[in-house]
mmCIF file of C-alpha atoms in Angstrom:
data_model
loop_
_atom_site.group_PDB
_atom_site.id
_atom_site.type_symbol
_atom_site.label_atom_id
_atom_site.label_comp_id
_atom_site.label_asym_id
_atom_site.label_seq_id
_atom_site.Cartn_x
_atom_site.Cartn_y
_atom_site.Cartn_z
ATOM 1 C CA MET X 18 33.266 -77.188 -35.976
ATOM 2 C CA THR X 19 29.991 -78.705 -36.920
ATOM 3 C CA ASN X 20 27.754 -77.626 -39.755
ATOM 4 C CA LYS X 21 25.157 -76.296 -37.313
ATOM 5 C CA GLU X 22 27.726 -74.076 -35.551
ATOM 6 C CA ARG X 23 29.011 -72.802 -38.888
ATOM 7 C CA ASP X 24 25.436 -72.067 -40.047
ATOM 8 C CA ASP X 25 24.719 -70.188 -36.791
ATOM 9 C CA ILE X 26 27.805 -68.047 -37.318
ATOM 10 C CA LEU X 27 26.823 -67.295 -40.931
ATOM 11 C CA ILE X 28 23.274 -66.410 -39.882
ATOM 12 C CA THR X 29 24.631 -64.068 -37.188
ATOM 13 C CA LEU X 30 26.974 -62.421 -39.717
ATOM 14 C CA LEU X 31 24.119 -61.951 -42.202
ATOM 15 C CA LYS X 32 21.900 -60.392 -39.511
ATOM 16 C CA GLY X 33 24.733 -58.030 -38.559
ATOM 17 C CA PHE X 34 25.308 -57.087 -42.202
ATOM 18 C CA ASN X 35 21.571 -56.420 -42.679
ATOM 19 C CA ASN X 36 21.532 -54.185 -39.579
ATOM 20 C CA PHE X 37 24.604 -52.350 -40.909
ATOM 21 C CA GLN X 38 22.929 -51.870 -44.298
ATOM 22 C CA THR X 39 19.760 -50.520 -42.634
ATOM 23 C CA ALA X 40 21.777 -48.033 -40.553
ATOM 24 C CA LEU X 41 23.699 -46.955 -43.655
ATOM 25 C CA ASP X 42 20.460 -46.352 -45.560
ATOM 26 C CA GLU X 43 19.112 -44.252 -42.707
ATOM 27 C CA ILE X 44 22.307 -42.159 -42.662
ATOM 28 C CA ARG X 45 22.058 -41.620 -46.441
ATOM 29 C CA SER X 46 18.445 -40.496 -46.191
ATOM 30 C CA GLU X 47 19.348 -38.065 -43.394
ATOM 31 C CA LEU X 48 22.216 -36.677 -45.465
ATOM 32 C CA LYS X 49 19.814 -36.072 -48.340
ATOM 33 C CA ASN X 50 17.656 -33.950 -45.986
ATOM 34 C CA MET X 51 20.613 -31.792 -44.955
ATOM 35 C CA VAL X 52 21.522 -28.437 -46.524
ATOM 36 C CA THR X 53 23.119 -28.586 -49.939
ATOM 37 C CA LYS X 54 25.981 -26.360 -51.070
ATOM 38 C CA GLU X 55 23.578 -24.246 -53.127
ATOM 39 C CA GLU X 56 21.285 -23.770 -50.142
ATOM 40 C CA ALA X 57 24.242 -22.938 -47.931
ATOM 41 C CA LYS X 58 25.266 -20.187 -50.367
ATOM 42 C CA LYS X 59 21.935 -18.465 -49.644
ATOM 43 C CA PHE X 60 23.031 -17.897 -46.033
ATOM 44 C CA ALA X 61 25.306 -15.056 -44.895
ATOM 45 C CA THR X 62 28.512 -14.680 -46.883
ATOM 46 C CA LYS X 63 31.818 -13.331 -45.623
ATOM 47 C CA GLU X 64 30.833 -9.916 -46.943
ATOM 48 C CA ASP X 65 27.550 -10.115 -45.044
ATOM 49 C CA LEU X 66 29.380 -11.015 -41.865
ATOM 50 C CA LYS X 67 31.691 -8.011 -42.294
ATOM 51 C CA LYS X 68 28.629 -5.778 -41.886
ATOM 52 C CA PHE X 69 28.064 -7.121 -38.377
ATOM 53 C CA ALA X 70 29.880 -5.883 -35.273
ATOM 54 C CA THR X 71 33.632 -6.288 -35.310
ATOM 55 C CA LYS X 72 35.971 -6.686 -32.367
ATOM 56 C CA GLU X 73 36.604 -2.944 -32.535
ATOM 57 C CA ASP X 74 32.868 -2.266 -32.405
ATOM 58 C CA LEU X 75 32.514 -4.539 -29.399
ATOM 59 C CA LYS X 76 35.302 -2.684 -27.593
ATOM 60 C CA LYS X 77 33.132 0.439 -27.713
ATOM 61 C CA PHE X 78 30.486 -1.175 -25.507
ATOM 62 C CA ALA X 79 30.460 -0.783 -21.723
ATOM 63 C CA THR X 80 33.075 -2.706 -19.798
ATOM 64 C CA LYS X 81 32.771 -4.133 -16.307
ATOM 65 C CA GLU X 82 34.450 -1.015 -14.940
ATOM 66 C CA ASP X 83 31.963 1.206 -16.788
ATOM 67 C CA LEU X 84 29.081 -0.787 -15.361
ATOM 68 C CA LYS X 85 30.568 -0.531 -11.862
ATOM 69 C CA GLU X 86 30.782 3.261 -12.251
ATOM 70 C CA LEU X 87 27.184 3.417 -13.498
ATOM 71 C CA ARG X 88 26.026 1.318 -10.577
ATOM 72 C CA ALA X 89 27.910 3.533 -8.111
ATOM 73 C CA GLU X 90 26.329 6.637 -9.675
ATOM 74 C CA PHE X 91 22.909 4.984 -9.533
ATOM 75 C CA LYS X 92 23.387 4.145 -5.847
ATOM 76 C CA GLU X 93 24.422 7.739 -5.124
ATOM 77 C CA ASP X 94 21.431 9.125 -7.023
ATOM 78 C CA LEU X 95 19.126 6.746 -5.181
ATOM 79 C CA LYS X 96 20.614 7.824 -1.852
ATOM 80 C CA GLU X 97 20.012 11.504 -2.733
ATOM 81 C CA LEU X 98 16.444 10.761 -3.811
ATOM 82 C CA ARG X 99 15.774 8.991 -0.527
ATOM 83 C CA ALA X 100 17.152 11.949 1.431
ATOM 84 C CA GLU X 101 15.013 14.392 -0.584
ATOM 85 C CA PHE X 102 11.972 12.169 -0.122
ATOM 86 C CA LYS X 103 12.547 12.022 3.641
ATOM 87 C CA GLU X 104 12.881 15.807 3.744
ATOM 88 C CA ASP X 105 9.659 16.220 1.738
ATOM 89 C CA LEU X 106 7.849 13.842 4.078
ATOM 90 C CA LYS X 107 9.158 15.751 7.069
ATOM 91 C CA LYS X 108 7.842 19.039 5.622
ATOM 92 C CA GLN X 109 4.492 17.453 4.795
ATOM 93 C CA LYS X 110 4.252 16.075 8.327
ATOM 94 C CA GLU X 111 4.958 19.502 9.799
ATOM 95 C CA GLU X 112 2.323 21.081 7.536
ATOM 96 C CA ILE X 113 -0.237 18.428 8.489
ATOM 97 C CA VAL X 114 0.477 18.883 12.194
ATOM 98 C CA GLU X 115 0.134 22.649 11.801
ATOM 99 C CA ASP X 116 -3.173 22.233 9.915
ATOM 100 C CA VAL X 117 -4.510 19.882 12.607
ATOM 101 C CA VAL X 118 -3.469 22.257 15.404
ATOM 102 C CA ASN X 119 -5.153 25.164 13.591
ATOM 103 C CA ALA X 120 -8.326 23.114 13.119
ATOM 104 C CA ILE X 121 -8.330 22.161 16.797
ATOM 105 C CA ASN X 122 -7.859 25.822 17.747
ATOM 106 C CA VAL X 123 -10.793 26.856 15.530
ATOM 107 C CA VAL X 124 -13.007 24.112 16.966
ATOM 108 C CA SER X 125 -11.928 25.073 20.498
ATOM 109 C CA SER X 126 -12.706 28.760 19.954
ATOM 110 C CA ILE X 127 -16.128 27.913 18.478
ATOM 111 C CA THR X 128 -16.826 25.589 21.400
ATOM 112 C CA TYR X 129 -15.687 28.257 23.904
ATOM 113 C CA GLU X 130 -17.941 30.880 22.300
ATOM 114 C CA ARG X 131 -20.923 28.524 22.309
ATOM 115 C CA ASP X 132 -20.231 27.519 25.909
ATOM 116 C CA ALA X 133 -20.059 31.205 26.884
ATOM 117 C CA LYS X 134 -23.364 31.935 25.118
ATOM 118 C CA LEU X 135 -24.948 28.852 26.676
ATOM 119 C CA GLU X 136 -23.704 29.829 30.132
ATOM 120 C CA ALA X 137 -25.059 33.367 29.669
ATOM 121 C CA ARG X 138 -28.394 31.924 28.581
ATOM 122 C CA ILE X 139 -28.485 29.555 31.581
ATOM 123 C CA ILE X 140 -27.763 32.466 33.956
ATOM 124 C CA SER X 141 -30.424 34.531 32.232
ATOM 125 C CA ASN X 142 -32.904 31.660 32.491
ATOM 126 C CA GLU X 143 -32.033 31.159 36.181
ATOM 127 C CA ASN X 144 -32.637 34.874 36.824
ATOM 128 C CA GLU X 145 -35.981 34.713 35.022
ATOM 129 C CA ILE X 146 -36.921 31.614 37.057
ATOM 130 C CA LYS X 147 -36.023 33.450 40.305
ATOM 131 C CA GLU X 148 -38.068 36.444 39.216
ATOM 132 C CA LEU X 149 -41.016 34.168 38.372
ATOM 133 C CA LYS X 150 -40.719 32.426 41.719
ATOM 134 C CA LEU X 151 -40.671 35.796 43.485
ATOM 135 C CA ALA X 152 -43.608 36.961 41.425
ATOM 136 C CA ILE X 153 -45.546 33.789 42.264
ATOM 137 C CA ALA X 154 -44.570 34.010 45.913
ATOM 138 C CA ASN X 155 -45.836 37.604 46.172
#
C-alpha cells in the first residue's frame, strides 16, 4: 500500500467520523427538545385514566346487533310514514278533484243562467224587431 492510498483511507475515515459526530449532535439536540420526566408527570396519571371509560362502560354502548335492530325499526317507521303520506296525498287529491268539480259546476250553472237570459233577450229583441218591421210596413 502506498502512502497516497493510506492517506485516502484515513481521509475517508475522518470524513465518516465527522458525519457520525454531526448526526450524533443532531440526535442530542432533538432529545433535549423532547418531553422531560417532570413534564410527562403533568399529563394524565393512572388515577386520571381510571376516570375515563372502562371496558365495562364500553360494554354498555350499542352493539352491532343493537344497531341492526335500530335500523330495522327505522326502516319500518319509514315504511309506515310513506304509507301514511301516500294516504294523505290520496285524500288531498280527492278533495282537490271534488273542489274543481264543484267550481266547474258553479261556473256551468252561471253560464247556463246567463245563456238563458241572453237567449230570452235575443228572442225579445227579435219580437220587437218584427213588431217594428210590421209597424213600418203598415
